[in-house]
Short mmCIF file of C-alpha atoms and ligand atoms in Angstrom, two decimals:
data_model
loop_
_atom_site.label_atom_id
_atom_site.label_comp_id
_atom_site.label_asym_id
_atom_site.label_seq_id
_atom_site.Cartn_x
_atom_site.Cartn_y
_atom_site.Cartn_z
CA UNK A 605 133.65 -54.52 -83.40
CA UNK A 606 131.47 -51.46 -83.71
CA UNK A 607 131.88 -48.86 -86.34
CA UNK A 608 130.15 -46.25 -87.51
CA UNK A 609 130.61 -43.44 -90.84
CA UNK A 610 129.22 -40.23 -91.06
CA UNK A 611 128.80 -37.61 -93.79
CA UNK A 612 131.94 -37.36 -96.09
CA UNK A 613 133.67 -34.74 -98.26
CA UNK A 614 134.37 -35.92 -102.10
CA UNK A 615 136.09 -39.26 -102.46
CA UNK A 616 138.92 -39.51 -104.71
CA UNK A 617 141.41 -41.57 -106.07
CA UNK A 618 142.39 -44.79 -107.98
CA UNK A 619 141.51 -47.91 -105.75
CA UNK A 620 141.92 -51.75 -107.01
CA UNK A 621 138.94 -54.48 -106.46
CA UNK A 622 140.01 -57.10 -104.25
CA UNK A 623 139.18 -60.67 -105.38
CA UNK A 624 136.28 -62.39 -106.91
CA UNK A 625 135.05 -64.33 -104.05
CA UNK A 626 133.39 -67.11 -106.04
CA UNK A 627 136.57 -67.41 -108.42
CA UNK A 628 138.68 -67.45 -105.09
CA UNK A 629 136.61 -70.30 -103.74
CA UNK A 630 136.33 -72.73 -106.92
CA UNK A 631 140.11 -72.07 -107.47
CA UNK A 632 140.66 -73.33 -104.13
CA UNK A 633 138.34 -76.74 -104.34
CA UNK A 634 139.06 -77.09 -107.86
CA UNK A 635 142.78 -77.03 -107.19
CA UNK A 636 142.75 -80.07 -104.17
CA UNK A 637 140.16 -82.28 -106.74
CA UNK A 638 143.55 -81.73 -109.21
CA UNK A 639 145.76 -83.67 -110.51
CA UNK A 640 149.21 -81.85 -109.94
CA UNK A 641 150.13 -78.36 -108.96
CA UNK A 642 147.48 -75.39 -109.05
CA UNK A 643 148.91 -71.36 -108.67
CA UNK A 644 146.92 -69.04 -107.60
CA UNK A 645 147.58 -65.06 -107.91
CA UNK A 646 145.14 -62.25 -106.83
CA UNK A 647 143.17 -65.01 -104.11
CA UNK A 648 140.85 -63.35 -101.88
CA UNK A 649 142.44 -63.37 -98.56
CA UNK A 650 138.65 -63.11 -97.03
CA UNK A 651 137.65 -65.43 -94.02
CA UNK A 652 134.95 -67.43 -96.29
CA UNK A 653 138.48 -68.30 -98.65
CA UNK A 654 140.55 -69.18 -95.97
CA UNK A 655 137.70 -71.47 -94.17
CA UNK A 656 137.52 -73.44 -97.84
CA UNK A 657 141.34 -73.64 -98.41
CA UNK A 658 141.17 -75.14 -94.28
CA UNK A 659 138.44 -77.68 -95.30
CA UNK A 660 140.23 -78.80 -98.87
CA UNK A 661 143.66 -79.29 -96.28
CA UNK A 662 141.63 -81.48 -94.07
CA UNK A 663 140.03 -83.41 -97.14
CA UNK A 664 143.69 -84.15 -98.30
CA UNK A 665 145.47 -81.24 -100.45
CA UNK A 666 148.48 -79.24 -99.69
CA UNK A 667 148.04 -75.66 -99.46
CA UNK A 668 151.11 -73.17 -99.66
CA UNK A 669 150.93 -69.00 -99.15
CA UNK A 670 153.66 -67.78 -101.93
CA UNK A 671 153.42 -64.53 -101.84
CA UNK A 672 150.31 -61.75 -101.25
CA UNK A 673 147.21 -63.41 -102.95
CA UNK A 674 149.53 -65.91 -104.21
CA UNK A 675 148.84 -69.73 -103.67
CA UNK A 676 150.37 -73.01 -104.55
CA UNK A 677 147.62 -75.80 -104.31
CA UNK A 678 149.08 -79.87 -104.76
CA UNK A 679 146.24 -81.16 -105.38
CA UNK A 680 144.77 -84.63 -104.35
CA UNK A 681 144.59 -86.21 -108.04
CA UNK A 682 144.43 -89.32 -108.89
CA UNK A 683 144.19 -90.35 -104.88
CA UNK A 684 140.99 -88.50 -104.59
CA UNK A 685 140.11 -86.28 -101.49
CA UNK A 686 140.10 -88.50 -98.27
CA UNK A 687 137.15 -88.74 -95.44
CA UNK A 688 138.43 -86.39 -93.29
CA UNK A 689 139.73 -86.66 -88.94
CA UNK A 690 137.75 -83.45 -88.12
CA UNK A 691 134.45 -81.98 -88.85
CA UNK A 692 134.57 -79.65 -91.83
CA UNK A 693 133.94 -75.95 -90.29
CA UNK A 694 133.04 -73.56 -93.46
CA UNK A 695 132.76 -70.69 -91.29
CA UNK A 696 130.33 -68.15 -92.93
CA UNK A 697 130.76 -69.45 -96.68
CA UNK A 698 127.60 -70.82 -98.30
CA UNK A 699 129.24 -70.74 -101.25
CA UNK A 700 132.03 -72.67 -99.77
CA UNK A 701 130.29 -75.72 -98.09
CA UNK A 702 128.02 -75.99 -101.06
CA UNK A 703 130.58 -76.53 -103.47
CA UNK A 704 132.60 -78.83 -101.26
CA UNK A 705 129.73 -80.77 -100.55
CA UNK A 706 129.16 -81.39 -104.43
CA UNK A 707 132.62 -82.20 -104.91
CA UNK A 708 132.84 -84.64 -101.81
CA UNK A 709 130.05 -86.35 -102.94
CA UNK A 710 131.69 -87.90 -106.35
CA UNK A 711 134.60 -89.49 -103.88
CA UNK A 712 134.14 -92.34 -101.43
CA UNK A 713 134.08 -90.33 -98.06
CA UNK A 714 132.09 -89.06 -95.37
CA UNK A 715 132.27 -85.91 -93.66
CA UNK A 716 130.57 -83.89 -91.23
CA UNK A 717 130.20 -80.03 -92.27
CA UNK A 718 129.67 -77.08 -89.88
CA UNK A 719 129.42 -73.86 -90.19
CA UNK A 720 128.74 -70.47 -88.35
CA UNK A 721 125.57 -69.08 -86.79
CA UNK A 722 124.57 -67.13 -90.15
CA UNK A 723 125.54 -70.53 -92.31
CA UNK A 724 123.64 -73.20 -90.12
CA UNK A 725 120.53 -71.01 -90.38
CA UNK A 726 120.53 -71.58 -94.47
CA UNK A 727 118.60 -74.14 -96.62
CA UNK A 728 121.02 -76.96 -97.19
CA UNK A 729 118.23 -79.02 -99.17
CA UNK A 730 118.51 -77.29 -102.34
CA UNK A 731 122.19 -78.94 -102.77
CA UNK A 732 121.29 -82.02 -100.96
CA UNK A 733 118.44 -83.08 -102.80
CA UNK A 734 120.40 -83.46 -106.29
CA UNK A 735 122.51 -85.45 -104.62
CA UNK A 736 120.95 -87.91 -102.72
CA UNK A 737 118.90 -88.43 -106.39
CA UNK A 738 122.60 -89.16 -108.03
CA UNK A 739 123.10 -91.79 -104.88
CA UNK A 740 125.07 -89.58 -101.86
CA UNK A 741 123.07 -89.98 -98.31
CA UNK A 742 123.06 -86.80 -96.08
CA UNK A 743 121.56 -86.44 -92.56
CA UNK A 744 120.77 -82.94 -91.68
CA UNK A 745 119.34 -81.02 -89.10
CA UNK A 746 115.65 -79.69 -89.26
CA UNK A 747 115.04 -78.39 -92.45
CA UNK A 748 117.90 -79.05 -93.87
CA UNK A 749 120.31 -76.88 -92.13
CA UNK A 750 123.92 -77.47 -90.85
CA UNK A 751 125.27 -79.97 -89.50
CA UNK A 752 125.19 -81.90 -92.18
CA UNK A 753 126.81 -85.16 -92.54
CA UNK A 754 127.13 -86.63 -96.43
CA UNK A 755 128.91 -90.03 -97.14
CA UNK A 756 129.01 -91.13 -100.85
CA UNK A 757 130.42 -94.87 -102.14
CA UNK A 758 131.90 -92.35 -105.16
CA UNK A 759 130.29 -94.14 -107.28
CA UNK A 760 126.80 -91.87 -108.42
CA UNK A 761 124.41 -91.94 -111.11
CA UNK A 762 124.61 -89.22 -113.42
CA UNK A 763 121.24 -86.65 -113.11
CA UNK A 764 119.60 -84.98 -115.55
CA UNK A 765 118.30 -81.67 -113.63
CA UNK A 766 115.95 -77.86 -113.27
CA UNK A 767 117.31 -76.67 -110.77
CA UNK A 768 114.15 -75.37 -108.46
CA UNK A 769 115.61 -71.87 -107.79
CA UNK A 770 118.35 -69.68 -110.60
CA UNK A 771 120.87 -70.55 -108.21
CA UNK A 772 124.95 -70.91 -109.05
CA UNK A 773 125.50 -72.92 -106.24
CA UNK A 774 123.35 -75.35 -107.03
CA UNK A 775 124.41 -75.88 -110.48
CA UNK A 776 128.15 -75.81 -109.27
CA UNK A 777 127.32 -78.66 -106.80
CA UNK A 778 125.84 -80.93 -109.19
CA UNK A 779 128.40 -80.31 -111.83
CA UNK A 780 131.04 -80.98 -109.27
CA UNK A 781 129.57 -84.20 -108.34
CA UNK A 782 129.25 -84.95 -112.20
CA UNK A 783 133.07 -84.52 -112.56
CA UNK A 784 134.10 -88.00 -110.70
CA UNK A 785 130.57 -89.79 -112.08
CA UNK A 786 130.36 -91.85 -115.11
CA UNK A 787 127.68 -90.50 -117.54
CA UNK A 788 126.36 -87.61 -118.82
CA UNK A 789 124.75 -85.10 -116.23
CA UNK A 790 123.14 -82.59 -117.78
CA UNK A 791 121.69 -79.10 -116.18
CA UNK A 792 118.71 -76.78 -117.22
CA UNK A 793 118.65 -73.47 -116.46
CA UNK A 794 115.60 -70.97 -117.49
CA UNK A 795 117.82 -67.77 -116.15
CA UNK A 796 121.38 -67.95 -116.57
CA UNK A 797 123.40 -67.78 -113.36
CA UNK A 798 127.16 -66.75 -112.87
CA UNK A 799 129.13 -69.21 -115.24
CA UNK A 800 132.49 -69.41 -113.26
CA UNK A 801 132.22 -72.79 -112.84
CA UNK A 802 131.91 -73.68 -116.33
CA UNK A 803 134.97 -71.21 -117.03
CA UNK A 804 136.93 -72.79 -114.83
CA UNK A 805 136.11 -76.67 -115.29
CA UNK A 806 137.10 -75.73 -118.92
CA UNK A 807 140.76 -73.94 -117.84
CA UNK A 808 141.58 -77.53 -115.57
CA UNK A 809 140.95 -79.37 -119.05
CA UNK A 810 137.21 -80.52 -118.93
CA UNK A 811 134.62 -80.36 -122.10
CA UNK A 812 131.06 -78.88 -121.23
CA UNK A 813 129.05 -78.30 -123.57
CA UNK A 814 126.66 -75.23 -123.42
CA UNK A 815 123.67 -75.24 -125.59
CA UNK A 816 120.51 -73.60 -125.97
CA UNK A 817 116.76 -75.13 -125.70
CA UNK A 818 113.32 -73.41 -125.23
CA UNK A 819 115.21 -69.90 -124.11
CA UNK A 820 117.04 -72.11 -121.37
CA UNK A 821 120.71 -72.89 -121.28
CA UNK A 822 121.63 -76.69 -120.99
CA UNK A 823 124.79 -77.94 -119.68
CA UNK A 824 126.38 -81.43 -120.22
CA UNK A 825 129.46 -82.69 -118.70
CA UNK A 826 130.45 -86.35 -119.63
CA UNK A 827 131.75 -87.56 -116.60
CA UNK A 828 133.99 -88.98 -115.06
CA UNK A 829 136.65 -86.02 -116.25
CA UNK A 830 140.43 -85.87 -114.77
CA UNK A 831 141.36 -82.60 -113.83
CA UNK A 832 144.48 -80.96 -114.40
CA UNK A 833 145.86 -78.51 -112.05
CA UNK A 834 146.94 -74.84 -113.97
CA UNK A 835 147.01 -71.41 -113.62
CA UNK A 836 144.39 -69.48 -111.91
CA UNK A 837 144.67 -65.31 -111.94
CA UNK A 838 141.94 -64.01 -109.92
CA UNK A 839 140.03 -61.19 -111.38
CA UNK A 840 138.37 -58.51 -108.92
CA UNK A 841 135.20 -58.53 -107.84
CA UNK A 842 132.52 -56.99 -109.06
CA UNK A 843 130.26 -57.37 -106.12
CA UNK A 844 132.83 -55.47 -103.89
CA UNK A 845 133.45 -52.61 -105.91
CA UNK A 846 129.89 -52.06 -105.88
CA UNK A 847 130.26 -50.75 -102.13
CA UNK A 848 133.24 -48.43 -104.07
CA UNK A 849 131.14 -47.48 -106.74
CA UNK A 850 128.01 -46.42 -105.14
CA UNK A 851 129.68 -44.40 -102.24
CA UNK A 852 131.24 -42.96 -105.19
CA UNK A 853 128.25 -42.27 -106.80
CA UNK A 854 126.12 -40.43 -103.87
CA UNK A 855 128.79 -38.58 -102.18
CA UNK A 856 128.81 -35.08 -103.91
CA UNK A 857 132.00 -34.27 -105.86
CA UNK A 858 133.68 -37.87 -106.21
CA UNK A 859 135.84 -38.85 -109.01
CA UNK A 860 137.14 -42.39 -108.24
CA UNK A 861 138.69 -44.99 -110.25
CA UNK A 862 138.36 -48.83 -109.41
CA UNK A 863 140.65 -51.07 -111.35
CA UNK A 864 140.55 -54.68 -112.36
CA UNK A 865 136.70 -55.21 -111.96
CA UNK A 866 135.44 -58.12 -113.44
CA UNK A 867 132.65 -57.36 -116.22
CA UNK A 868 130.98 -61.25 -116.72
CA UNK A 869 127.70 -60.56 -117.70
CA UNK A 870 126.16 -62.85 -115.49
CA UNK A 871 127.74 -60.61 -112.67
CA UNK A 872 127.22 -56.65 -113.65
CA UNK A 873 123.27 -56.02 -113.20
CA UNK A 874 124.08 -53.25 -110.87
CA UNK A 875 126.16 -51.58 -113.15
CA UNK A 876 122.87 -51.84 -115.78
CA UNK A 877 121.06 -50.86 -112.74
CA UNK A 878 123.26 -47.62 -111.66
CA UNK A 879 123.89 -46.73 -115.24
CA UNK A 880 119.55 -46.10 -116.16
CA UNK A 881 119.12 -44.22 -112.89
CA UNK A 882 121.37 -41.22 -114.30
CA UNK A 883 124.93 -42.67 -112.88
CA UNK A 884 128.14 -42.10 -114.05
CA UNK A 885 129.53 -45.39 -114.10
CA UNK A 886 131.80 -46.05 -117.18
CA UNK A 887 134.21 -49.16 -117.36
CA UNK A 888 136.88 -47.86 -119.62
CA UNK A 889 140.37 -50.39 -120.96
CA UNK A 890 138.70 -53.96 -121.40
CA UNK A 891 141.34 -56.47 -121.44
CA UNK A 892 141.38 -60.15 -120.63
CA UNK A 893 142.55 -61.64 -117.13
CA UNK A 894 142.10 -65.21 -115.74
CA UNK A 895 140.04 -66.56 -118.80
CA UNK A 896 137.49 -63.45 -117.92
CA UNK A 897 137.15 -59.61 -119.36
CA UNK A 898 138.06 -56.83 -117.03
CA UNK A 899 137.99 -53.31 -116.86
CA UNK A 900 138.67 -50.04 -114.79
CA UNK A 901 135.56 -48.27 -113.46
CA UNK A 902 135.43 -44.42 -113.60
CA UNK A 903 132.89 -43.31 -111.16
CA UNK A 904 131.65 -39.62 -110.75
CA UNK A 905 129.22 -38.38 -108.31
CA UNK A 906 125.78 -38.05 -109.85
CA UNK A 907 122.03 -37.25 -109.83
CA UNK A 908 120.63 -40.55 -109.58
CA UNK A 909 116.81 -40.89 -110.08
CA UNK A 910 114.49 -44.03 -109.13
CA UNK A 911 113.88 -47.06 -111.15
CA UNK A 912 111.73 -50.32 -111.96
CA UNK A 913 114.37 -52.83 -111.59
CA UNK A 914 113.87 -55.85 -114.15
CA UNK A 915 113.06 -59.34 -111.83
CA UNK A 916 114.97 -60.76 -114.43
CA UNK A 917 118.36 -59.36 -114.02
CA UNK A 918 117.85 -60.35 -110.32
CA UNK A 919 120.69 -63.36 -111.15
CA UNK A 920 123.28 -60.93 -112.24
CA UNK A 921 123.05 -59.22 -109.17
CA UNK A 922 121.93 -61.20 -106.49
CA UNK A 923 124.38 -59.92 -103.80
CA UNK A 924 124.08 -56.40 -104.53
CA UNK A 925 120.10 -55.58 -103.79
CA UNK A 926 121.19 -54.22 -100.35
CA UNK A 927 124.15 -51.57 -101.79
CA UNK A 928 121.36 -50.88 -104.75
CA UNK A 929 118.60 -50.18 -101.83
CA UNK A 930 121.36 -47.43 -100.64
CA UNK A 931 121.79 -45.68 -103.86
CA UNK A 932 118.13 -45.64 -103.99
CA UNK A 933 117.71 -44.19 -100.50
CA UNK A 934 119.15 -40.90 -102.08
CA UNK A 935 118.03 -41.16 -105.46
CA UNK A 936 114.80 -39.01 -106.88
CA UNK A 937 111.64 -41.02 -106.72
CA UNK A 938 111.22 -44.71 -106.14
CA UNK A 939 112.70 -47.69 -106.58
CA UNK A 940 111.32 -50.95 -106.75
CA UNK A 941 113.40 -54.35 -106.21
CA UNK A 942 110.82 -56.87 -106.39
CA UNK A 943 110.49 -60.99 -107.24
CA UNK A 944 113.96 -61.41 -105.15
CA UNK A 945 112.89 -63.68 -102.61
CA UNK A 946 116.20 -65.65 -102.71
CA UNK A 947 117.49 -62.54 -100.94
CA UNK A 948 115.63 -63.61 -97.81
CA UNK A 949 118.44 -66.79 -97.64
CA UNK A 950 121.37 -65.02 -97.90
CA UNK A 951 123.65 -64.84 -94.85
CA UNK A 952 120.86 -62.98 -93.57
CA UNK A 953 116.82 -62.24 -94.70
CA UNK A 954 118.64 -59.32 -96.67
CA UNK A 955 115.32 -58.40 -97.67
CA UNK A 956 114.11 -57.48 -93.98
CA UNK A 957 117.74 -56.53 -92.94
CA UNK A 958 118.15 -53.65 -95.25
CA UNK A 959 114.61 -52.18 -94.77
CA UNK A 960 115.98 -52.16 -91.21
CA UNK A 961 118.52 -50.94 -92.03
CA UNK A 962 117.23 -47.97 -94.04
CA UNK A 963 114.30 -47.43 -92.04
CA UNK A 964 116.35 -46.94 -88.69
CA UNK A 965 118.34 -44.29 -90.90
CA UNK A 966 115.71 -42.15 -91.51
CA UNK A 967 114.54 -43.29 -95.33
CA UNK A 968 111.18 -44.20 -96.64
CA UNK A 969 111.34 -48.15 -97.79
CA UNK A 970 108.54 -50.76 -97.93
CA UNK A 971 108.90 -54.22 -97.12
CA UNK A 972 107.40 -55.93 -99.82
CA UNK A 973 106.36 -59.62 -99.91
CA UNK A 974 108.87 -60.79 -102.09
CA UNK A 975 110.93 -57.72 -102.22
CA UNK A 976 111.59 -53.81 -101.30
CA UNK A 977 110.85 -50.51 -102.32
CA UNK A 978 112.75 -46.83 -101.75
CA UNK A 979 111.35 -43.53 -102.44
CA UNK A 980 114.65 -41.14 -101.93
CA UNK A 981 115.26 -38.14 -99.95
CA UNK A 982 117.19 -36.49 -97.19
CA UNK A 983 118.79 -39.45 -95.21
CA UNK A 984 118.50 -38.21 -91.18
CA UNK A 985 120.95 -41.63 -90.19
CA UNK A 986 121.66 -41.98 -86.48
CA UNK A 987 120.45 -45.32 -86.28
CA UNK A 988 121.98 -48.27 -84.83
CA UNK A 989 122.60 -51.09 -87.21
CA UNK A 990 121.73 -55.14 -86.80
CA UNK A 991 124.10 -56.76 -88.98
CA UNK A 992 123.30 -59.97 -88.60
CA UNK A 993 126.69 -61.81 -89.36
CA UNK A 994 126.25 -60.34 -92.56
CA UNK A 995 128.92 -58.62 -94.18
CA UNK A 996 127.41 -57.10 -97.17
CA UNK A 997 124.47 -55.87 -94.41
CA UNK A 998 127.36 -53.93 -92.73
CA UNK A 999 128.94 -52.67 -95.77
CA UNK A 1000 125.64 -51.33 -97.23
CA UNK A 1001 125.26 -49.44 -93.78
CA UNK A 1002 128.68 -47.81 -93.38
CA UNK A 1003 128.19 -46.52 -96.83
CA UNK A 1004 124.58 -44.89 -96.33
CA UNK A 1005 126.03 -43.47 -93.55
CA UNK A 1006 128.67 -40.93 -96.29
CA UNK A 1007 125.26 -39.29 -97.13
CA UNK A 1008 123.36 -39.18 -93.74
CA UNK A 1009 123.31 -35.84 -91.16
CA UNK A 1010 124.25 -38.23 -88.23
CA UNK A 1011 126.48 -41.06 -87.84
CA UNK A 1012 125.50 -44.46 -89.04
CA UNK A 1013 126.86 -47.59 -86.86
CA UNK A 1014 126.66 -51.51 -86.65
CA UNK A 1015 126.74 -53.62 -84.01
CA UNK A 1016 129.55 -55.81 -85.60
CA UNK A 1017 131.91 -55.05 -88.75
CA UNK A 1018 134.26 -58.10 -88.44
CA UNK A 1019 131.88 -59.96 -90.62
CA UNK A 1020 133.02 -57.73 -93.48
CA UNK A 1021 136.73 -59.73 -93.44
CA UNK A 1022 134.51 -62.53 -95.05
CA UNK A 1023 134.04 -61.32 -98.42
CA UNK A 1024 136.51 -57.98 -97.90
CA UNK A 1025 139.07 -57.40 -95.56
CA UNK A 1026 140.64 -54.21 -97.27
CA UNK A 1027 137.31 -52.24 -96.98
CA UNK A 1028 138.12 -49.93 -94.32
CA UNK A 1029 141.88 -49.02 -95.71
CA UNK A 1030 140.20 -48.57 -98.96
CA UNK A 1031 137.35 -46.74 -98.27
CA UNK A 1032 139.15 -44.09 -95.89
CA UNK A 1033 142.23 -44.23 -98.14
CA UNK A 1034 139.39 -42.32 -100.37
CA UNK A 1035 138.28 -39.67 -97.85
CA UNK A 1036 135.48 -41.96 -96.66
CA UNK A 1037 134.80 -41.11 -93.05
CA UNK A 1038 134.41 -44.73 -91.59
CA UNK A 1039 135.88 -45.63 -88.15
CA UNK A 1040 136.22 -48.80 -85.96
CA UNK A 1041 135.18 -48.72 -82.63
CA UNK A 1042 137.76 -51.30 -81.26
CA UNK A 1043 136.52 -51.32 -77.59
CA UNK A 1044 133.09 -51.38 -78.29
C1 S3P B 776 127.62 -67.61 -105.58
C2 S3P B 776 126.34 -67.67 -105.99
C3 S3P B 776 125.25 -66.84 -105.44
C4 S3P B 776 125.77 -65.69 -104.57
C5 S3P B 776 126.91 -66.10 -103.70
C6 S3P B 776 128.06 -66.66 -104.54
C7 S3P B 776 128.62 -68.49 -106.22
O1 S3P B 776 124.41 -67.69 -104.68
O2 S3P B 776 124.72 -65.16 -103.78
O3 S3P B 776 127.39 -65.01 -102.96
O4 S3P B 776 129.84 -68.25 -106.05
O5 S3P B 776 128.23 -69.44 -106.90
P1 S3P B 776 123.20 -68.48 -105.43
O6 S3P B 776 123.79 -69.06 -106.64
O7 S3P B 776 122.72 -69.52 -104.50
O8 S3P B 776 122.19 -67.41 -105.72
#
């Protein structure tokens, strides 16, 4: 599915932010680990969600569509999830067979996980590691990628563990194993990473205890914990309105307002980021949703000007380097993303992909060894787009493309159902000149 965007008149209106992906996810796996009835409102109905609410069917809960975004989730409880018939396909969702692979590993079952092109080429040893040390045995495939095939007796040792790399997933694993093994597993973590698990553990009834050591943040949970299934409201996400917000931001004369945009600190370094290079980005009516604050973005076109961005806020905004590299492209001076190397194990080597992307576009970025590096200008576009199976790749692309003097395409934008399937209603809804090429 080819598309392509090309320069755009002022973007206005009042838009909402679909989702949190990672809240969508845990509520889902949390939910079937449950003991009773879980409801959902404000899901992400994204591919990655629906793979992970496919896979927690197959491992033994009931799933139910209510309503839009609205889910009913029986969950497996006391039973515990069950070795499934089929192999477990997690599509494009590394967030999704990382998590489900922590969780499996605390019952007594065995399953086989797939995934897509994009998710069998990621590092799978980083969650699997932990857990073969807390007694689960996985096979993979050369270094570490999918298949992967993890049987546990459900009966682990509890771990006290650094993870290697800031990394949410990997805490999320391990503290999902933790929940069905007896002891106290404990996690360090030098730079804080998104705490939704935590929040969410808490709001299906478990204790974990956050303290402080050395500057590092050390969670317990005394396992094993019942969960109890409750009510989940899904806050928007903040690493989707960023595509919003910065097309917002560089196309002259807009004045758009995104509601409902979750403001966790562990998730809003672009917003720091946007803010100190001259951008008009001001949440406005903080309120509480879902056991996390929200508010309503106002975003007005601006002068944006280059910055040093600080290595440590990289966790805060992990998936948003590539949108960031766009605002930069037109900003005054240079930008510098560096010490992001995780970026090169995304769904794609986002590092490499958005220089790519850039330089086929006409702007002047460095690869760097461990990151990238913009000086802005005049954007010439009319460059053809490798996505990679990676939606946030193809997002970052059609939204360059609002600034550039010829069209922007990508090869492929179905990838962008995976994290959000509203973007091209939204973004045209807002004068955005994006199109889908449905022959092509
Ligand atoms: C996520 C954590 C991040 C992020 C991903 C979602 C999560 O990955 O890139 O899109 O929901 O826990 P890492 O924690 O591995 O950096």
């Amino acid at each position: 599915m080819r598309s392509s965007s090309t320069r755009s008149h002022a973007l206005s209106g009042t838009v909402s932010a679909p989702g949190d992906k990672s809240i969508s996810h845990r509520a889902m796996i949390f939910g079937a680990m449950a003991t009773g009835t879980t409801h959902v409102t404000g899901l992400l109905e994204g591919a990655d969600i629906l793979s992970t609410a496919s896979v927690m069917q197959a491992l033994g809960a009931k799933i139910m569509k209510t309503g839009v975004g609205a889910y009913q989730v029986e969950g497996c409880g006391e039973g515990g999830l069950q070795t499934p018939d089929v192999n477990l396909d997690c599509g494009n969702a590394g967030t999704g067979v990382r998590l489900i692979m922590g969780a499996c590993a605390g019952y007594k079952l065995r399953a086989t996980y797939t995934g897509d092109a994009s998710l069998s080429s990621r590092p799978m040893n980083r969650i699997l590691d932990p857990l073969r040390e807390m007694g689960a045995i996985a096979t993979a495939q050369e270094g570490g990628r999918l298949p992967v095939t993890l049987e546990s007796d459900g009966d682990l040792k509890p771990l006290t563990y650094t993870p290697p790399v800031a990394s949410a997933q990997i805490k999320s694993a391990v503290l999902l194993a933790a929940v069905n093994t007896k002891g106290v597993t404990t996690i360090t973590e030098p730079i804080p990473t998104r705490d939704h698990t935590e929040n969410m553990l808490r709001a299906f009834g478990a204790t974990i205890e956050v303290t402080q050591k050395n500057g590092a943040d050390v969670i317990r949970l005394d396992g094993p914990v019942r969960l109890k299934g409750t009510k989940v409201n899904v806050p928007g996400d903040p690493s989707s309105a960023a595509f919003i917000i910065v097309a917002a931001l560089i196309t002259p004369g807009s004045d758009v307002l995104v509601e409902n945009v979750m403001m966790n600190p562990t998730r809003t370094g672009l917003f720091d980021c946007l803010t100190e290079m001259g951008g008009h980005v001001r949440p406005t009516y903080f309120r509480k949703s879902g056991g996390e604050v929200i508010a309503d973005i106002h975003v007005k076109s601006s002068k944006l000007h280059g910055i040093t961005v600080p290595p440590a806020r990289a966790a805060s905004m992990i998936d948003e380097y590539p949108i960031l590299a766009v605002a930069a492209s037109v900003a005054k001076g240079t930008t510098i993303m560096d010490d992001i190397a995780e970026l090169r194990v995304k769904e794609s080597d986002r590092i490499k992909a958005t220089v790519a992307l850039l330089a086929n576009n006409g702007v002047d970025v460095t690869e760097l060894e461990n990151g990238i590096k913009v000086v802005g200008g005049e954007v010439s576009g009319g460059g053809l787009v490798t996505t990679h199976h990676d939606h946030r790749i193809a997002m970052s692309a059609l939204i360059l493309g609002l600034v550039a003097d010829a069209p922007v395409t990508i090869d492929d934008g179905a990838m962008i159902a995976t994290s959000f399937p509203t973007f091209f209603d939204v973004m045209t809804g807002l004068g955005a000149n994006i199109s889908i090429d449905k022959t092509a």
